[in-house]
Amino acid sequence: MSNTTLVPAQPNAIDPESKRDAMKPRHLIESQQLTVPLLMELFKRSRGMERVVARGGTLDYQNRILATLFYQPSTRTRFCFEAAMQRLGGKVLSTEHAGAFSSEVEAEQVEDSIRIIGSYSDVIVVRHPEAGGAKRAAQVSLVPVINAGDGEGGQHPTQALLDLYTIYRERPLVGLSVAIIGELDKGRTARSLAYLLAKFERVKIFFVSPPELQMKPDILDYLNEHGVQYELEADIDRVIREVDVVYQTRIRPERVRDRQELQHYAINSSVLKKMKSDALILHPLPRTVELDKTVDDDPRALYFKQAANGLFVRMALLTMLLD
Ligand code: CP
């Protein structure tokens, strides 16, 4: 199994995919940290959180403080983490745009910000413009750090967790056939999800992307090392009839050489007709042109439910890191 190193200096840091499976991570920076037993424990807690939210929340974490430090815009992830902490009874410290509204505008480094914020809070959620930014934060942090997206081509592991939870709530994860579509070279959600899917037996992944925007070799190498089946495709039409899950992600039109090409990667009413009747359509959102609004009313479209599931998964994760 992979020997990916993660925040090794921390006393509780997870030793990924080792015999310490049962141990919880101190930080969550990359999907590779999460073993199947940890995922199942997290999903069990997430189911419990669905019940907690249904009764309005809990006060169990009323003495705990979450800090959100986002250097890039976010609607879903920041609101979701802040709502998660509040539903747990905790409190939130936040800055809307950390790069502009913190001392980093005066060139303070993320490491110094994290050291300071960690002395005011119990857990920090970071979105950073550089791949590796969250890992840098974790290496100096006194409290758990959660990566809420780092750079272009980094990771977004909690998005992948809620993606996987949404699939898990619908069907078994073993033997799934999944199309991951979009500008995959920079897609941090797609990258994190690929690592998670790779943990389950007989999963097959189709990466569907313009060739120049295909998944990077680091993920493909990981899949090869772990014996995970995958194919690289350049047309949604070639896979859409056979997949159980369509994981659509953003394609910025300016990144495609020929705008006509976009039709090979977009989901619309004509693509819907070709999909399995029980397929699942996911998208981390926000969307651009790759997911037509006419898809929203199709019962297979789960992306709003997927975003809602983020609350349960992030509540579960916070409890796992704080307990
Ligand atoms: N899916 C996601 O990360 O959305 P935000 O950028 O709105 O947080």
Tab-separated table of C-alpha atoms and ligand atoms in Angstrom:
chain	number	residue	atom	x	y	z
A	1	MET	CA	0.000	0.000	0.000
A	2	SER	CA	0.978	3.635	-0.395
A	3	ASN	CA	3.566	5.152	1.859
A	4	THR	CA	2.369	8.723	1.486
A	5	THR	CA	3.777	10.857	4.277
A	6	LEU	CA	1.470	13.250	5.999
A	7	VAL	CA	2.312	15.728	8.659
A	8	PRO	CA	4.647	13.183	10.245
A	9	ALA	CA	5.840	15.345	13.102
A	10	GLN	CA	2.505	15.361	14.888
A	11	PRO	CA	2.221	12.840	17.717
A	12	ASN	CA	-1.242	11.752	16.636
A	13	ALA	CA	-0.764	12.141	12.904
A	14	ILE	CA	-2.126	9.203	11.000
A	15	ASP	CA	0.333	6.819	9.481
A	16	PRO	CA	-1.673	6.301	6.283
A	17	GLU	CA	-2.868	2.829	5.453
A	18	SER	CA	-0.720	1.244	8.129
A	19	LYS	CA	-1.585	-0.983	11.047
A	20	ARG	CA	-2.779	2.146	12.879
A	21	ASP	CA	-6.015	1.971	10.862
A	22	ALA	CA	-8.171	2.291	13.912
A	23	MET	CA	-6.492	5.496	15.010
A	24	LYS	CA	-8.052	8.743	14.069
A	25	PRO	CA	-6.026	11.360	12.215
A	26	ARG	CA	-4.910	14.491	14.015
A	27	HIS	CA	-5.355	16.574	10.851
A	28	LEU	CA	-7.185	15.901	7.600
A	29	ILE	CA	-5.060	17.075	4.687
A	30	GLU	CA	-5.280	14.368	2.006
A	31	SER	CA	-7.733	11.580	1.186
A	32	GLN	CA	-4.953	8.990	1.346
A	33	GLN	CA	-5.018	9.367	5.131
A	34	LEU	CA	-8.422	7.777	5.366
A	35	THR	CA	-8.618	4.036	5.668
A	36	VAL	CA	-11.777	2.011	5.064
A	37	PRO	CA	-12.367	1.434	8.820
A	38	LEU	CA	-12.028	5.179	9.420
A	39	LEU	CA	-14.415	5.929	6.557
A	40	MET	CA	-16.975	3.493	7.930
A	41	GLU	CA	-16.644	4.997	11.416
A	42	LEU	CA	-17.089	8.472	9.935
A	43	PHE	CA	-20.130	7.415	7.929
A	44	LYS	CA	-21.662	5.792	10.997
A	45	ARG	CA	-21.219	9.059	12.870
A	46	SER	CA	-22.619	10.956	9.863
A	47	ARG	CA	-25.799	8.860	10.000
A	48	GLY	CA	-26.046	9.790	13.661
A	49	MET	CA	-25.615	13.460	12.772
A	50	GLU	CA	-28.596	13.245	10.435
A	51	ARG	CA	-30.660	12.451	13.530
A	52	VAL	CA	-28.962	15.164	15.589
A	53	VAL	CA	-29.759	17.802	12.947
A	54	ALA	CA	-33.344	16.551	12.655
A	55	ARG	CA	-33.831	17.457	16.306
A	56	GLY	CA	-32.176	20.854	15.882
A	57	GLY	CA	-28.622	20.087	16.987
A	58	THR	CA	-26.790	19.440	20.231
A	59	LEU	CA	-24.937	21.437	22.866
A	60	ASP	CA	-22.279	18.744	23.328
A	61	TYR	CA	-19.486	20.909	21.875
A	62	GLN	CA	-20.552	24.227	23.376
A	63	ASN	CA	-17.082	24.959	24.737
A	64	ARG	CA	-15.340	24.300	21.427
A	65	ILE	CA	-14.339	26.898	18.841
A	66	LEU	CA	-13.859	26.388	15.105
A	67	ALA	CA	-11.800	28.882	13.103
A	68	THR	CA	-12.242	29.135	9.331
A	69	LEU	CA	-9.337	30.629	7.392
A	70	PHE	CA	-10.244	30.860	3.707
A	71	TYR	CA	-7.836	32.578	1.319
A	72	GLN	CA	-10.130	31.776	-1.620
A	73	PRO	CA	-13.886	32.189	-2.072
A	74	SER	CA	-16.304	29.526	-0.902
A	75	THR	CA	-20.047	29.226	-0.535
A	76	ARG	CA	-20.593	25.597	0.389
A	77	THR	CA	-17.512	24.570	2.337
A	78	ARG	CA	-17.229	27.576	4.644
A	79	PHE	CA	-20.951	27.873	5.396
A	80	CYS	CA	-21.145	24.113	5.844
A	81	PHE	CA	-18.287	23.899	8.356
A	82	GLU	CA	-19.608	26.898	10.258
A	83	ALA	CA	-23.126	25.436	10.330
A	84	ALA	CA	-21.679	22.067	11.391
A	85	MET	CA	-19.900	23.604	14.383
A	86	GLN	CA	-22.978	25.586	15.369
A	87	ARG	CA	-25.225	22.505	15.118
A	88	LEU	CA	-22.767	20.815	17.477
A	89	GLY	CA	-23.231	23.669	19.930
A	90	GLY	CA	-19.793	25.178	19.277
A	91	LYS	CA	-18.715	28.642	18.240
A	92	VAL	CA	-17.049	29.968	15.092
A	93	LEU	CA	-14.278	32.482	14.378
A	94	SER	CA	-14.128	33.488	10.750
A	95	THR	CA	-12.677	35.839	8.199
A	96	GLU	CA	-14.357	36.130	4.820
A	97	HIS	CA	-11.202	36.516	2.771
A	98	ALA	CA	-8.145	35.694	4.807
A	99	GLY	CA	-5.729	37.070	2.228
A	100	ALA	CA	-7.337	40.501	2.342
A	101	PHE	CA	-8.726	40.734	5.855
A	102	SER	CA	-5.943	39.275	7.925
A	103	SER	CA	-2.402	40.339	8.637
A	104	GLU	CA	-1.288	38.250	5.671
A	105	VAL	CA	-2.037	41.330	3.628
A	106	GLU	CA	1.114	42.537	5.357
A	107	ALA	CA	2.965	39.403	4.280
A	108	GLU	CA	2.425	37.389	7.440
A	109	GLN	CA	3.011	33.736	6.557
A	110	VAL	CA	0.297	31.111	6.924
A	111	GLU	CA	2.454	29.338	9.529
A	112	ASP	CA	2.406	32.369	11.818
A	113	SER	CA	-1.329	32.895	11.296
A	114	ILE	CA	-2.001	29.269	12.178
A	115	ARG	CA	0.112	29.391	15.332
A	116	ILE	CA	-1.824	32.416	16.525
A	117	ILE	CA	-5.302	31.242	15.517
A	118	GLY	CA	-4.611	27.846	17.064
A	119	SER	CA	-4.176	29.510	20.422
A	120	TYR	CA	-7.715	30.937	20.136
A	121	SER	CA	-9.514	27.892	18.721
A	122	ASP	CA	-9.795	24.095	18.903
A	123	VAL	CA	-9.799	23.273	15.185
A	124	ILE	CA	-8.924	25.260	12.042
A	125	VAL	CA	-10.376	24.818	8.555
A	126	VAL	CA	-8.079	26.219	5.856
A	127	ARG	CA	-8.565	26.896	2.152
A	128	HIS	CA	-5.273	27.975	0.634
A	129	PRO	CA	-4.312	29.006	-2.906
A	130	GLU	CA	-1.162	26.853	-2.998
A	131	ALA	CA	-1.168	23.072	-3.285
A	132	GLY	CA	0.493	22.031	-0.032
A	133	GLY	CA	-0.712	25.143	1.845
A	134	ALA	CA	-2.877	23.140	4.240
A	135	LYS	CA	-0.038	20.722	4.922
A	136	ARG	CA	2.245	23.629	5.798
A	137	ALA	CA	-0.429	24.835	8.182
A	138	ALA	CA	-0.783	21.423	9.819
A	139	GLN	CA	2.951	21.068	10.327
A	140	VAL	CA	2.996	23.942	12.804
A	141	SER	CA	-0.502	23.785	14.224
A	142	LEU	CA	-1.293	23.272	17.887
A	143	VAL	CA	-4.819	22.139	16.960
A	144	PRO	CA	-6.286	19.931	14.205
A	145	VAL	CA	-6.213	21.435	10.711
A	146	ILE	CA	-8.704	20.463	8.008
A	147	ASN	CA	-7.874	21.080	4.360
A	148	ALA	CA	-10.848	22.793	2.712
A	149	GLY	CA	-9.101	22.889	-0.670
A	150	ASP	CA	-5.496	23.702	-1.484
A	151	GLY	CA	-4.298	25.153	-4.746
A	152	GLU	CA	-5.127	23.999	-8.237
A	153	GLY	CA	-4.254	20.346	-8.408
A	154	GLY	CA	-4.155	19.917	-4.648
A	155	GLN	CA	-6.931	18.224	-2.707
A	156	HIS	CA	-10.298	18.848	-1.081
A	157	PRO	CA	-10.729	15.767	1.101
A	158	THR	CA	-13.901	16.748	2.956
A	159	GLN	CA	-15.656	17.312	-0.372
A	160	ALA	CA	-14.637	13.786	-1.357
A	161	LEU	CA	-15.956	12.499	1.958
A	162	LEU	CA	-19.388	13.970	1.378
A	163	ASP	CA	-19.306	12.769	-2.237
A	164	LEU	CA	-18.550	9.245	-1.110
A	165	TYR	CA	-21.118	9.423	1.698
A	166	THR	CA	-23.774	10.445	-0.834
A	167	ILE	CA	-22.960	7.385	-2.941
A	168	TYR	CA	-22.775	5.158	0.158
A	169	ARG	CA	-26.284	6.240	1.196
A	170	GLU	CA	-27.587	5.016	-2.159
A	171	ARG	CA	-25.666	1.807	-2.901
A	172	PRO	CA	-22.679	-0.403	-1.999
A	173	LEU	CA	-19.281	1.110	-2.714
A	174	VAL	CA	-17.728	-2.177	-3.838
A	175	GLY	CA	-17.811	-2.829	-7.586
A	176	LEU	CA	-18.845	0.690	-8.568
A	177	SER	CA	-18.259	2.053	-12.043
A	178	VAL	CA	-17.672	5.807	-11.861
A	179	ALA	CA	-17.122	8.455	-14.551
A	180	ILE	CA	-15.174	11.458	-13.234
A	181	ILE	CA	-15.571	14.245	-15.762
A	182	GLY	CA	-14.137	17.746	-16.100
A	183	GLU	CA	-10.855	19.629	-16.064
A	184	LEU	CA	-9.204	16.935	-14.035
A	185	ASP	CA	-5.633	18.223	-14.016
A	186	LYS	CA	-6.633	21.002	-11.603
A	187	GLY	CA	-9.676	19.378	-10.051
A	188	ARG	CA	-8.963	19.019	-6.366
A	189	THR	CA	-12.336	17.390	-5.637
A	190	ALA	CA	-11.842	14.861	-8.458
A	191	ARG	CA	-8.363	14.074	-7.206
A	192	SER	CA	-9.498	13.532	-3.623
A	193	LEU	CA	-12.418	11.365	-4.716
A	194	ALA	CA	-10.195	9.180	-6.900
A	195	TYR	CA	-8.025	8.402	-3.875
A	196	LEU	CA	-11.078	7.448	-1.805
A	197	LEU	CA	-12.683	5.293	-4.496
A	198	ALA	CA	-9.392	3.441	-4.883
A	199	LYS	CA	-9.891	1.958	-1.414
A	200	PHE	CA	-12.857	-0.162	-2.475
A	201	GLU	CA	-12.732	-3.503	-4.262
A	202	ARG	CA	-13.559	-3.803	-7.966
A	203	VAL	CA	-14.098	-0.090	-8.473
A	204	LYS	CA	-13.552	1.106	-12.035
A	205	ILE	CA	-12.956	4.793	-12.787
A	206	PHE	CA	-13.331	6.477	-16.183
A	207	PHE	CA	-11.553	9.837	-16.303
A	208	VAL	CA	-13.322	11.856	-19.002
A	209	SER	CA	-11.587	15.064	-19.987
A	210	PRO	CA	-10.050	16.933	-22.902
A	211	PRO	CA	-6.641	15.236	-23.305
A	212	GLU	CA	-4.758	18.374	-22.301
A	213	LEU	CA	-6.743	18.582	-19.031
A	214	GLN	CA	-6.558	14.890	-18.074
A	215	MET	CA	-5.855	13.514	-14.622
A	216	LYS	CA	-2.239	13.948	-13.553
A	217	PRO	CA	0.239	11.058	-13.355
A	218	ASP	CA	0.452	11.126	-9.545
A	219	ILE	CA	-3.124	9.842	-9.257
A	220	LEU	CA	-2.731	7.392	-12.137
A	221	ASP	CA	0.476	6.031	-10.574
A	222	TYR	CA	-1.384	5.563	-7.276
A	223	LEU	CA	-4.179	3.671	-9.025
A	224	ASN	CA	-1.649	1.506	-10.866
A	225	GLU	CA	0.196	0.730	-7.625
A	226	HIS	CA	-3.064	-0.260	-5.971
A	227	GLY	CA	-4.400	-2.337	-8.862
A	228	VAL	CA	-7.380	-0.059	-9.451
A	229	GLN	CA	-8.948	-0.246	-12.911
A	230	TYR	CA	-9.243	3.020	-14.806
A	231	GLU	CA	-9.506	4.357	-18.350
A	232	LEU	CA	-8.828	7.770	-19.841
A	233	GLU	CA	-11.555	8.939	-22.201
A	234	ALA	CA	-12.163	12.103	-24.200
A	235	ASP	CA	-15.893	11.751	-24.825
A	236	ILE	CA	-18.677	11.288	-22.297
A	237	ASP	CA	-20.639	9.353	-24.917
A	238	ARG	CA	-18.212	6.440	-24.734
A	239	VAL	CA	-18.913	5.683	-21.070
A	240	ILE	CA	-22.252	7.207	-20.137
A	241	ARG	CA	-24.315	4.063	-20.776
A	242	GLU	CA	-22.304	1.816	-18.474
A	243	VAL	CA	-21.452	3.859	-15.374
A	244	ASP	CA	-23.227	3.718	-12.021
A	245	VAL	CA	-22.088	7.175	-10.943
A	246	VAL	CA	-21.444	10.286	-13.009
A	247	TYR	CA	-19.222	12.677	-11.059
A	248	GLN	CA	-19.342	15.848	-13.085
A	249	THR	CA	-16.985	18.713	-12.234
A	250	ARG	CA	-16.424	22.208	-13.508
A	251	ILE	CA	-14.997	22.920	-16.948
A	252	ARG	CA	-14.058	26.531	-17.466
A	253	PRO	CA	-14.789	27.229	-21.159
A	254	GLU	CA	-11.603	29.273	-21.487
A	255	ARG	CA	-9.571	26.140	-20.713
A	256	VAL	CA	-10.948	24.255	-23.711
A	257	ARG	CA	-9.270	25.016	-27.042
A	258	ASP	CA	-12.384	24.601	-29.176
A	259	ARG	CA	-15.661	25.625	-27.518
A	260	GLN	CA	-17.503	23.044	-29.655
A	261	GLU	CA	-15.502	20.459	-27.751
A	262	LEU	CA	-17.443	21.226	-24.578
A	263	GLN	CA	-20.359	19.140	-25.809
A	264	HIS	CA	-18.209	16.025	-25.281
A	265	TYR	CA	-18.072	16.742	-21.537
A	266	ALA	CA	-21.431	18.317	-20.689
A	267	ILE	CA	-24.503	16.709	-19.152
A	268	ASN	CA	-27.804	17.807	-20.636
A	269	SER	CA	-31.189	16.288	-21.429
A	270	SER	CA	-29.874	14.245	-24.367
A	271	VAL	CA	-27.084	12.734	-22.234
A	272	LEU	CA	-29.639	11.912	-19.528
A	273	LYS	CA	-31.484	9.665	-21.969
A	274	LYS	CA	-28.386	7.507	-22.413
A	275	MET	CA	-27.620	7.011	-18.714
A	276	LYS	CA	-28.615	3.982	-16.653
A	277	SER	CA	-32.045	4.428	-15.137
A	278	ASP	CA	-30.577	4.145	-11.625
A	279	ALA	CA	-27.348	6.074	-12.190
A	280	LEU	CA	-26.366	8.784	-9.712
A	281	ILE	CA	-25.365	12.262	-10.894
A	282	LEU	CA	-23.052	14.160	-8.564
A	283	HIS	CA	-21.323	17.520	-8.865
A	284	PRO	CA	-19.348	19.320	-6.135
A	285	LEU	CA	-20.599	22.697	-7.447
A	286	PRO	CA	-20.290	25.491	-8.394
A	287	ARG	CA	-21.110	24.642	-12.007
A	288	THR	CA	-20.455	26.469	-15.233
A	289	VAL	CA	-21.554	25.145	-18.635
A	290	GLU	CA	-20.942	21.451	-17.966
A	291	LEU	CA	-24.208	20.732	-16.124
A	292	ASP	CA	-27.396	22.007	-17.680
A	293	LYS	CA	-30.115	23.249	-15.330
A	294	THR	CA	-32.614	20.970	-17.074
A	295	VAL	CA	-30.859	18.091	-15.281
A	296	ASP	CA	-31.880	19.435	-11.863
A	297	ASP	CA	-35.357	17.899	-11.951
A	298	ASP	CA	-34.151	14.432	-12.906
A	299	PRO	CA	-34.484	12.012	-9.958
A	300	ARG	CA	-30.918	10.818	-10.600
A	301	ALA	CA	-29.528	14.302	-9.911
A	302	LEU	CA	-28.200	14.217	-6.355
A	303	TYR	CA	-25.956	17.274	-6.223
A	304	PHE	CA	-28.127	19.380	-3.934
A	305	LYS	CA	-28.600	16.424	-1.601
A	306	GLN	CA	-24.835	15.873	-1.855
A	307	ALA	CA	-24.177	19.444	-0.658
A	308	ALA	CA	-26.701	18.959	2.157
A	309	ASN	CA	-24.957	15.738	3.214
A	310	GLY	CA	-21.833	17.811	3.756
A	311	LEU	CA	-23.315	19.082	6.987
A	312	PHE	CA	-23.606	15.593	8.494
A	313	VAL	CA	-20.197	14.483	7.304
A	314	ARG	CA	-18.447	17.625	8.522
A	315	MET	CA	-20.201	17.421	11.894
A	316	ALA	CA	-19.013	13.831	12.153
A	317	LEU	CA	-15.488	14.782	11.173
A	318	LEU	CA	-15.350	17.619	13.698
A	319	THR	CA	-16.409	15.270	16.482
A	320	MET	CA	-13.833	12.724	15.359
A	321	LEU	CA	-11.038	15.296	15.491
A	322	LEU	CA	-12.207	17.006	18.677
A	323	ASP	CA	-13.083	13.951	20.819
B	1	CP	N1	-17.687	22.366	-3.514
B	1	CP	C1	-17.047	23.443	-2.990
B	1	CP	O1	-15.932	23.356	-2.490
B	1	CP	O2	-17.750	24.610	-3.054
B	1	CP	P1	-17.280	25.997	-2.474
B	1	CP	O3	-16.136	26.488	-3.336
B	1	CP	O4	-18.482	26.894	-2.569
B	1	CP	O5	-16.817	25.800	-1.059
